Coordinates of C-alpha atoms in Angstrom, one line a residue:
M1 CA 39.3 68.3 112.8
V2 CA 38.5 66.2 109.2
D3 CA 37.9 68.5 106.6
M4 CA 34.5 67.5 105.1
D5 CA 34.7 68.6 101.7
D6 CA 38.5 66.3 101.8
E7 CA 36.2 63.4 103.3
A8 CA 33.8 63.5 100.7
V9 CA 35.9 63.6 97.9
R10 CA 37.8 60.5 99.0
M11 CA 35.0 58.8 100.0
T12 CA 33.7 59.4 96.1
D13 CA 36.6 58.7 94.8
L14 CA 36.7 55.2 96.3
L15 CA 33.0 54.4 96.1
R16 CA 33.1 55.1 92.4
G17 CA 30.8 52.7 90.2
K18 CA 30.7 50.4 93.4
A19 CA 27.5 47.9 93.2
V20 CA 26.0 47.9 96.5
K21 CA 25.2 43.7 97.6
V22 CA 23.5 44.3 100.6
I23 CA 22.5 47.4 103.7
K24 CA 22.1 46.5 106.8
R25 CA 21.1 48.3 109.8
H26 CA 23.2 47.2 112.7
R27 CA 22.2 49.3 115.7
T28 CA 19.4 51.7 115.9
Q29 CA 22.4 54.7 114.6
E30 CA 24.5 52.7 112.4
V31 CA 23.8 51.5 108.7
M32 CA 26.4 49.2 107.2
I33 CA 26.5 49.1 102.7
E34 CA 28.1 46.0 101.4
F35 CA 29.4 46.4 98.2
E36 CA 30.1 43.7 95.8
D37 CA 34.0 43.7 96.0
G38 CA 33.2 43.4 99.9
I39 CA 34.1 47.2 100.8
R40 CA 31.8 48.1 103.6
L41 CA 30.9 51.5 104.5
Y42 CA 29.2 52.0 108.0
V43 CA 27.7 55.4 109.0
D44 CA 27.2 55.5 112.1
R45 CA 25.3 59.2 113.6
T46 CA 27.1 60.4 116.6
G47 CA 25.9 63.7 119.2
E48 CA 27.7 65.6 116.4
G49 CA 26.4 64.6 113.6
L50 CA 27.7 61.5 111.6
E51 CA 30.7 59.3 111.1
F52 CA 32.0 57.8 108.4
S53 CA 34.3 54.7 108.3
I54 CA 35.3 52.2 105.4
T55 CA 36.6 48.6 105.5
E56 CA 38.2 47.1 102.4
G57 CA 38.3 43.8 101.6
R58 CA 36.5 40.6 100.2
T59 CA 33.9 39.0 102.7
A60 CA 34.4 35.6 103.7
E61 CA 31.7 33.5 101.6

């Protein structure tokens, strides 16, 4: 089981000071937040709550 406090601290550290470029709604239950440096945060509603996924890297322009 994932320690939610630890997960929150790691996400905060990774995303601190980042500027949001765009927010998109890919699917009914999912939101994607893309930051200026290409990092993407996906928030997905699951049957048990929320699932977070972060991908790093510059997007193709």
